[in-house]
Amino acid sequence: MNGSRLSDFLALSRQSPWHLDPFSEGLPDGSRAEVWDTGVLCIEPSAPAERDLVISCGIHGNETAPIELCERLLRALVAGERPCRQRVLLIFGNPAAIDLGVREVEENLNRLFSGAHARGERHSRERQRAAALEGYVERFFSARDQTERLHYDLHTAIRPSRFEKFAIYPFTHGAPYSLSQLALLNQAGVDTILLADGPTTTFSYFSAHRFKAHAFTVELGKVMPFGHNDARRFAAMEQCLVSLVSEPGWQAEPVAPAQLRVFQVCQEITRHSEQFCFHFSDEVPNFTVFKAGTLLAEDGEHRWFAVQPEEAVVFPNAGVANGHRAALMVAPVELKPEQLA
């Protein structure tokens, strides 16, 4: 679509990283694309199907592979190469951090949802952004009832991983896990699932808990600079998202739970002071395994040991702010039939 302001929406958002006046444009397939703010775009098909789909990326500004994936998806829709048959809310989460090529400007945006942005006395642009994004997701999901609500929050990890792609399944508060969503993730190349053990302040948990959406934090590999990502490594995820957007009623191929690698969070390591240190290299890959009894970390009088026969570390980062999670420890589990729906 020649002359479309949407043809390079990310560049437009990076030029106005904290605010962009709303505008709308028609797409070749008859859909309407509505820009709600910088990095936030809603596509309304003329006859939407049964799903309402949020796709977010760039919550951390240096996680470029998902940003490039979402750019390709949007450009295909704007150019008329793909039809849009579902309502879609596309979010580039932190345009200012994206433009600077940094994880965050002041605070970790993915720790500020479910109202965390309003707690405490600190004020930051990321807190304002988290509050705004919560409002846009509420506006999007509240427009219709009786639809299947989906939210895929796409990330890449700071470090390599023994299992390159994995997803965090937010705490369900006792609700069953969705076998159809596990099948979709598996078809997207994500065969490792981490089951959260409690409420968090992440973007995916916000959508899952507040709107009963099927929502996931999806890790697609390791952080790389713009232009250094191999799109072939993300092709399966990209194709699944294209199918969801463009093909009403599309379903992933069924999966047996035994085909998936599933972990449960068993403990969380939190940094309390400047004395905090790991007793393993800060460079170990995600899912590195430690035997029971291994001293993992200490912080003054606080000491953490592996308690499961085989306990793996995920997201170790000794440099987080005091009071924040420095690592998750996880152990393998099997999903039972009564846990699935």
Short mmCIF file of C-alpha atoms in Angstrom, two decimals:
data_model
loop_
_atom_site.label_atom_id
_atom_site.label_comp_id
_atom_site.label_asym_id
_atom_site.label_seq_id
_atom_site.Cartn_x
_atom_site.Cartn_y
_atom_site.Cartn_z
CA MET A 1 0.00 0.00 0.00
CA ASN A 2 1.96 2.99 -1.27
CA GLY A 3 2.02 5.96 1.05
CA SER A 4 0.70 4.02 4.04
CA ARG A 5 1.95 5.30 7.38
CA LEU A 6 1.65 1.72 8.60
CA SER A 7 4.18 0.31 6.14
CA ASP A 8 6.93 1.15 8.66
CA PHE A 9 4.93 1.43 11.86
CA LEU A 10 7.87 0.47 14.05
CA ALA A 11 10.01 3.32 12.67
CA LEU A 12 7.11 5.71 13.26
CA SER A 13 6.84 4.46 16.86
CA ARG A 14 10.57 4.78 17.44
CA GLN A 15 10.42 8.39 16.26
CA SER A 16 7.69 9.08 18.85
CA PRO A 17 8.63 6.58 21.56
CA TRP A 18 6.30 7.70 24.35
CA HIS A 19 3.23 8.97 22.48
CA LEU A 20 1.72 8.83 19.00
CA ASP A 21 -1.55 10.47 18.07
CA PRO A 22 -4.18 7.91 17.03
CA PHE A 23 -5.05 7.47 13.36
CA SER A 24 -6.57 4.74 11.19
CA GLU A 25 -6.21 3.36 7.67
CA GLY A 26 -8.00 0.80 5.57
CA LEU A 27 -6.20 -2.37 4.54
CA PRO A 28 -6.48 -4.05 1.12
CA ASP A 29 -8.71 -6.85 2.46
CA GLY A 30 -11.28 -4.42 3.86
CA SER A 31 -9.99 -4.51 7.43
CA ARG A 32 -9.45 -1.32 9.39
CA ALA A 33 -6.13 -0.69 11.11
CA GLU A 34 -6.40 1.65 14.10
CA VAL A 35 -3.29 3.08 15.72
CA TRP A 36 -4.10 3.63 19.39
CA ASP A 37 -0.69 4.86 20.52
CA THR A 38 2.98 4.48 19.78
CA GLY A 39 3.65 0.78 19.21
CA VAL A 40 -0.03 -0.17 19.61
CA LEU A 41 -2.13 -1.07 16.60
CA CYS A 42 -5.54 -2.79 16.43
CA ILE A 43 -6.78 -4.45 13.24
CA GLU A 44 -10.54 -4.87 12.92
CA PRO A 45 -11.67 -7.17 10.08
CA SER A 46 -14.95 -6.38 8.37
CA ALA A 47 -16.31 -9.75 9.55
CA PRO A 48 -14.09 -10.97 12.42
CA ALA A 49 -13.94 -14.64 13.28
CA GLU A 50 -14.12 -16.14 16.77
CA ARG A 51 -10.69 -15.26 18.15
CA ASP A 52 -9.32 -12.05 19.69
CA LEU A 53 -5.53 -12.18 19.42
CA VAL A 54 -2.89 -10.05 21.17
CA ILE A 55 0.66 -10.39 19.85
CA SER A 56 3.25 -8.42 21.82
CA CYS A 57 6.99 -8.01 21.40
CA GLY A 58 9.68 -5.55 22.44
CA ILE A 59 8.63 -5.48 26.08
CA HIS A 60 12.41 -5.60 26.44
CA GLY A 61 13.86 -3.34 23.79
CA ASN A 62 16.91 -5.41 22.84
CA GLU A 63 14.96 -8.60 22.09
CA THR A 64 14.98 -8.04 18.36
CA ALA A 65 13.94 -11.36 16.77
CA PRO A 66 10.28 -11.12 17.87
CA ILE A 67 10.22 -7.45 16.84
CA GLU A 68 11.39 -8.37 13.34
CA LEU A 69 8.86 -11.21 13.20
CA CYS A 70 5.99 -8.87 14.13
CA GLU A 71 7.20 -6.30 11.59
CA ARG A 72 7.07 -8.93 8.85
CA LEU A 73 3.57 -9.99 9.88
CA LEU A 74 2.30 -6.40 9.91
CA ARG A 75 3.85 -5.54 6.56
CA ALA A 76 2.25 -8.60 4.97
CA LEU A 77 -1.16 -7.49 6.25
CA VAL A 78 -0.65 -3.86 5.19
CA ALA A 79 0.53 -4.89 1.72
CA GLY A 80 -2.42 -7.22 1.23
CA GLU A 81 -0.18 -10.30 1.03
CA ARG A 82 -2.15 -11.87 3.91
CA PRO A 83 -5.78 -11.33 4.88
CA CYS A 84 -6.73 -10.49 8.45
CA ARG A 85 -9.67 -12.60 9.63
CA GLN A 86 -9.34 -12.24 13.41
CA ARG A 87 -9.27 -9.13 15.57
CA VAL A 88 -5.60 -8.48 16.30
CA LEU A 89 -3.92 -6.17 18.77
CA LEU A 90 -0.24 -5.82 17.83
CA ILE A 91 2.00 -4.30 20.49
CA PHE A 92 5.62 -3.14 20.25
CA GLY A 93 5.95 -2.79 24.00
CA ASN A 94 8.79 -0.36 24.71
CA PRO A 95 9.61 1.76 21.62
CA ALA A 96 12.04 3.96 23.56
CA ALA A 97 14.12 0.96 24.66
CA ILE A 98 13.85 -0.52 21.16
CA ASP A 99 15.22 2.69 19.70
CA LEU A 100 18.11 2.76 22.18
CA GLY A 101 18.84 -0.94 21.73
CA VAL A 102 18.58 -1.58 25.48
CA ARG A 103 16.55 -3.97 27.61
CA GLU A 104 14.89 -1.15 29.54
CA VAL A 105 15.13 2.62 29.91
CA GLU A 106 14.53 2.86 33.67
CA GLU A 107 12.78 -0.33 34.84
CA ASN A 108 11.98 -3.85 33.68
CA LEU A 109 8.61 -3.35 31.98
CA ASN A 110 7.71 -7.03 32.37
CA ARG A 111 7.65 -6.66 36.16
CA LEU A 112 5.14 -3.81 36.18
CA PHE A 113 1.80 -5.36 35.16
CA SER A 114 -1.25 -6.36 37.22
CA GLY A 115 -1.07 -3.00 38.93
CA ALA A 116 2.59 -3.24 39.99
CA HIS A 117 3.20 0.05 38.15
CA ALA A 118 1.13 1.84 40.80
CA ARG A 119 2.80 0.30 43.85
CA GLY A 120 5.58 2.07 45.71
CA GLU A 121 6.75 5.64 45.36
CA ARG A 122 8.91 5.28 42.27
CA HIS A 123 7.83 6.97 39.04
CA SER A 124 9.20 6.00 35.63
CA ARG A 125 8.21 6.09 31.98
CA GLU A 126 8.01 2.29 32.01
CA ARG A 127 5.41 2.47 34.78
CA GLN A 128 3.34 4.86 32.68
CA ARG A 129 3.73 2.54 29.71
CA ALA A 130 2.65 -0.53 31.69
CA ALA A 131 -0.50 1.27 32.86
CA ALA A 132 -1.25 2.34 29.28
CA LEU A 133 -0.71 -1.17 27.89
CA GLU A 134 -3.03 -2.63 30.52
CA GLY A 135 -5.69 -0.17 29.38
CA TYR A 136 -5.24 -1.04 25.71
CA VAL A 137 -5.51 -4.78 26.37
CA GLU A 138 -8.65 -4.18 28.43
CA ARG A 139 -10.11 -2.02 25.65
CA PHE A 140 -9.35 -4.76 23.12
CA PHE A 141 -10.68 -7.76 25.02
CA SER A 142 -13.70 -5.90 26.41
CA ALA A 143 -15.02 -5.12 22.92
CA ARG A 144 -16.50 -8.63 22.54
CA ASP A 145 -17.77 -11.47 24.71
CA GLN A 146 -17.83 -15.20 24.03
CA THR A 147 -14.62 -15.24 21.99
CA GLU A 148 -11.42 -17.20 22.40
CA ARG A 149 -8.90 -14.76 23.85
CA LEU A 150 -5.22 -15.30 23.07
CA HIS A 151 -2.04 -13.43 24.02
CA TYR A 152 1.45 -14.43 22.89
CA ASP A 153 4.12 -12.22 24.47
CA LEU A 154 7.25 -12.90 22.40
CA HIS A 155 10.74 -12.61 23.87
CA THR A 156 14.34 -13.75 23.48
CA ALA A 157 16.52 -14.61 26.47
CA ILE A 158 19.70 -12.89 27.66
CA ARG A 159 21.66 -16.14 27.56
CA PRO A 160 21.71 -19.38 25.55
CA SER A 161 19.47 -22.25 26.59
CA ARG A 162 19.80 -26.02 26.56
CA PHE A 163 16.33 -25.93 25.01
CA GLU A 164 16.38 -23.02 22.59
CA LYS A 165 12.67 -22.20 22.61
CA PHE A 166 10.44 -22.43 25.65
CA ALA A 167 7.25 -20.90 27.00
CA ILE A 168 6.17 -19.86 30.47
CA TYR A 169 2.59 -20.90 31.17
CA PRO A 170 1.19 -18.36 33.68
CA PHE A 171 -0.30 -19.58 36.95
CA THR A 172 -3.83 -20.81 36.25
CA HIS A 173 -5.26 -20.65 39.80
CA GLY A 174 -6.39 -24.26 39.48
CA ALA A 175 -7.84 -24.03 35.97
CA PRO A 176 -6.72 -26.81 33.58
CA TYR A 177 -3.96 -26.34 31.06
CA SER A 178 -5.08 -26.05 27.43
CA LEU A 179 -4.00 -29.03 25.35
CA SER A 180 -4.87 -27.17 22.14
CA GLN A 181 -2.57 -24.31 23.15
CA LEU A 182 0.21 -26.72 24.04
CA ALA A 183 -0.26 -28.23 20.58
CA LEU A 184 0.03 -24.78 18.99
CA LEU A 185 3.25 -24.05 20.87
CA ASN A 186 4.64 -27.44 19.88
CA GLN A 187 3.85 -26.80 16.21
CA ALA A 188 5.51 -23.39 16.59
CA GLY A 189 8.72 -25.14 17.62
CA VAL A 190 8.26 -24.56 21.35
CA ASP A 191 8.33 -28.01 22.97
CA THR A 192 9.53 -26.95 26.44
CA ILE A 193 6.94 -25.56 28.87
CA LEU A 194 7.58 -23.97 32.25
CA LEU A 195 4.54 -23.98 34.56
CA ALA A 196 4.49 -20.94 36.85
CA ASP A 197 3.79 -21.65 40.50
CA GLY A 198 2.05 -18.42 41.46
CA PRO A 199 0.86 -14.97 40.40
CA THR A 200 3.43 -12.68 38.80
CA THR A 201 3.58 -9.15 37.39
CA THR A 202 4.34 -10.22 33.81
CA PHE A 203 2.33 -9.12 30.78
CA SER A 204 1.16 -12.65 29.97
CA TYR A 205 -0.08 -13.29 33.52
CA PHE A 206 -2.03 -10.01 33.38
CA SER A 207 -3.97 -11.16 30.30
CA ALA A 208 -4.42 -14.70 31.61
CA HIS A 209 -5.70 -13.68 35.04
CA ARG A 210 -7.60 -10.49 34.23
CA PHE A 211 -9.28 -11.64 30.99
CA LYS A 212 -9.08 -15.47 31.15
CA ALA A 213 -7.01 -15.41 27.97
CA HIS A 214 -4.76 -18.25 26.86
CA ALA A 215 -1.56 -16.28 27.39
CA PHE A 216 2.12 -17.20 27.32
CA THR A 217 5.55 -15.67 27.63
CA VAL A 218 7.36 -17.27 24.69
CA GLU A 219 11.17 -17.33 24.58
CA LEU A 220 12.39 -17.80 21.01
CA GLY A 221 16.15 -17.98 21.47
CA LYS A 222 18.98 -15.67 22.46
CA VAL A 223 19.14 -11.88 22.24
CA MET A 224 20.82 -10.66 19.04
CA PRO A 225 21.23 -7.19 17.45
CA PHE A 226 18.85 -6.07 14.71
CA GLY A 227 19.77 -7.66 11.41
CA HIS A 228 21.59 -10.61 13.01
CA ASN A 229 18.60 -12.92 13.50
CA ASP A 230 18.11 -15.95 11.27
CA ALA A 231 14.41 -15.78 10.38
CA ARG A 232 14.46 -19.48 9.52
CA ARG A 233 14.85 -20.27 13.22
CA PHE A 234 11.51 -18.59 13.94
CA ALA A 235 9.65 -19.71 10.81
CA ALA A 236 7.43 -22.23 12.63
CA MET A 237 6.23 -19.63 15.14
CA GLU A 238 5.71 -17.07 12.39
CA GLN A 239 3.67 -19.53 10.32
CA CYS A 240 1.46 -20.40 13.29
CA LEU A 241 0.74 -16.72 13.94
CA VAL A 242 -0.01 -16.14 10.25
CA SER A 243 -2.40 -19.09 10.29
CA LEU A 244 -4.15 -17.81 13.42
CA VAL A 245 -4.59 -14.35 11.91
CA SER A 246 -5.55 -15.36 8.38
CA GLU A 247 -7.40 -18.69 8.66
CA PRO A 248 -10.61 -18.77 10.73
CA GLY A 249 -10.94 -22.02 12.63
CA TRP A 250 -7.30 -23.00 12.15
CA GLN A 251 -6.05 -25.54 14.71
CA ALA A 252 -2.57 -26.91 15.31
CA GLU A 253 -1.87 -30.59 14.90
CA PRO A 254 -2.75 -32.52 18.10
CA VAL A 255 0.04 -33.27 20.55
CA ALA A 256 0.41 -35.89 23.26
CA PRO A 257 1.60 -34.48 26.61
CA ALA A 258 4.48 -36.98 26.55
CA GLN A 259 5.85 -35.18 23.48
CA LEU A 260 6.45 -32.06 25.56
CA ARG A 261 9.24 -31.27 28.00
CA VAL A 262 7.50 -29.80 31.06
CA PHE A 263 9.00 -28.13 34.12
CA GLN A 264 7.48 -26.74 37.31
CA VAL A 265 8.96 -23.84 39.27
CA CYS A 266 10.21 -25.20 42.59
CA GLN A 267 11.90 -22.15 44.08
CA GLU A 268 12.76 -18.54 43.32
CA ILE A 269 16.08 -16.91 44.14
CA THR A 270 15.78 -13.23 45.04
CA ARG A 271 18.56 -10.69 45.34
CA HIS A 272 18.31 -8.73 48.59
CA SER A 273 21.57 -6.77 48.74
CA GLU A 274 24.90 -5.98 47.12
CA GLN A 275 26.30 -9.11 48.78
CA PHE A 276 24.30 -11.38 46.48
CA CYS A 277 26.27 -13.89 44.43
CA PHE A 278 25.71 -17.14 42.56
CA HIS A 279 27.83 -20.18 43.28
CA PHE A 280 27.86 -21.03 39.60
CA SER A 281 28.98 -19.04 36.59
CA ASP A 282 26.63 -16.21 35.68
CA GLU A 283 27.07 -17.39 32.09
CA VAL A 284 25.52 -20.87 32.46
CA PRO A 285 22.81 -21.65 29.89
CA ASN A 286 19.16 -21.75 30.89
CA PHE A 287 18.10 -25.23 32.12
CA THR A 288 21.56 -26.11 33.43
CA VAL A 289 20.96 -28.91 35.97
CA PHE A 290 22.21 -29.06 39.58
CA LYS A 291 22.01 -32.02 41.93
CA ALA A 292 20.16 -31.86 45.26
CA GLY A 293 22.24 -30.22 47.98
CA THR A 294 24.23 -27.96 45.66
CA LEU A 295 24.71 -24.44 47.04
CA LEU A 296 23.24 -22.20 44.35
CA ALA A 297 23.47 -18.67 45.72
CA GLU A 298 23.87 -16.65 48.88
CA ASP A 299 23.14 -13.13 50.02
CA GLY A 300 24.32 -12.35 53.53
CA GLU A 301 22.47 -14.82 55.75
CA HIS A 302 20.30 -16.06 52.88
CA ARG A 303 21.45 -19.28 51.20
CA TRP A 304 19.74 -21.26 48.46
CA PHE A 305 20.35 -24.96 47.79
CA ALA A 306 19.00 -27.29 45.11
CA VAL A 307 16.33 -29.41 46.80
CA GLN A 308 15.04 -31.59 43.96
CA PRO A 309 17.05 -34.59 42.66
CA GLU A 310 17.65 -32.59 39.47
CA GLU A 311 16.96 -28.88 39.61
CA ALA A 312 17.57 -26.58 36.63
CA VAL A 313 18.17 -22.84 36.60
CA VAL A 314 16.26 -20.45 34.34
CA PHE A 315 16.86 -16.70 33.84
CA PRO A 316 19.89 -16.38 36.17
CA ASN A 317 20.89 -12.73 36.42
CA ALA A 318 22.94 -11.59 39.42
CA GLY A 319 22.71 -7.97 38.26
CA VAL A 320 19.01 -7.42 38.91
CA ALA A 321 17.87 -4.70 41.29
CA ASN A 322 17.61 -5.54 44.99
CA GLY A 323 14.27 -7.16 45.77
CA HIS A 324 13.96 -8.65 42.28
CA ARG A 325 14.16 -12.24 41.11
CA ALA A 326 17.69 -13.32 40.28
CA ALA A 327 16.81 -16.82 39.05
CA LEU A 328 14.08 -19.43 38.85
CA MET A 329 14.79 -23.03 39.81
CA VAL A 330 12.67 -25.63 38.02
CA ALA A 331 12.22 -29.39 38.07
CA PRO A 332 10.72 -31.77 35.47
CA VAL A 333 7.09 -32.85 35.92
CA GLU A 334 4.51 -34.86 34.00
CA LEU A 335 1.16 -33.36 33.05
CA LYS A 336 -1.67 -35.64 34.20
CA PRO A 337 -4.88 -36.08 32.19
CA GLU A 338 -6.94 -34.39 34.89
CA GLN A 339 -4.76 -31.25 34.55
CA LEU A 340 -5.62 -30.83 30.87
CA ALA A 341 -8.65 -29.62 28.95
#
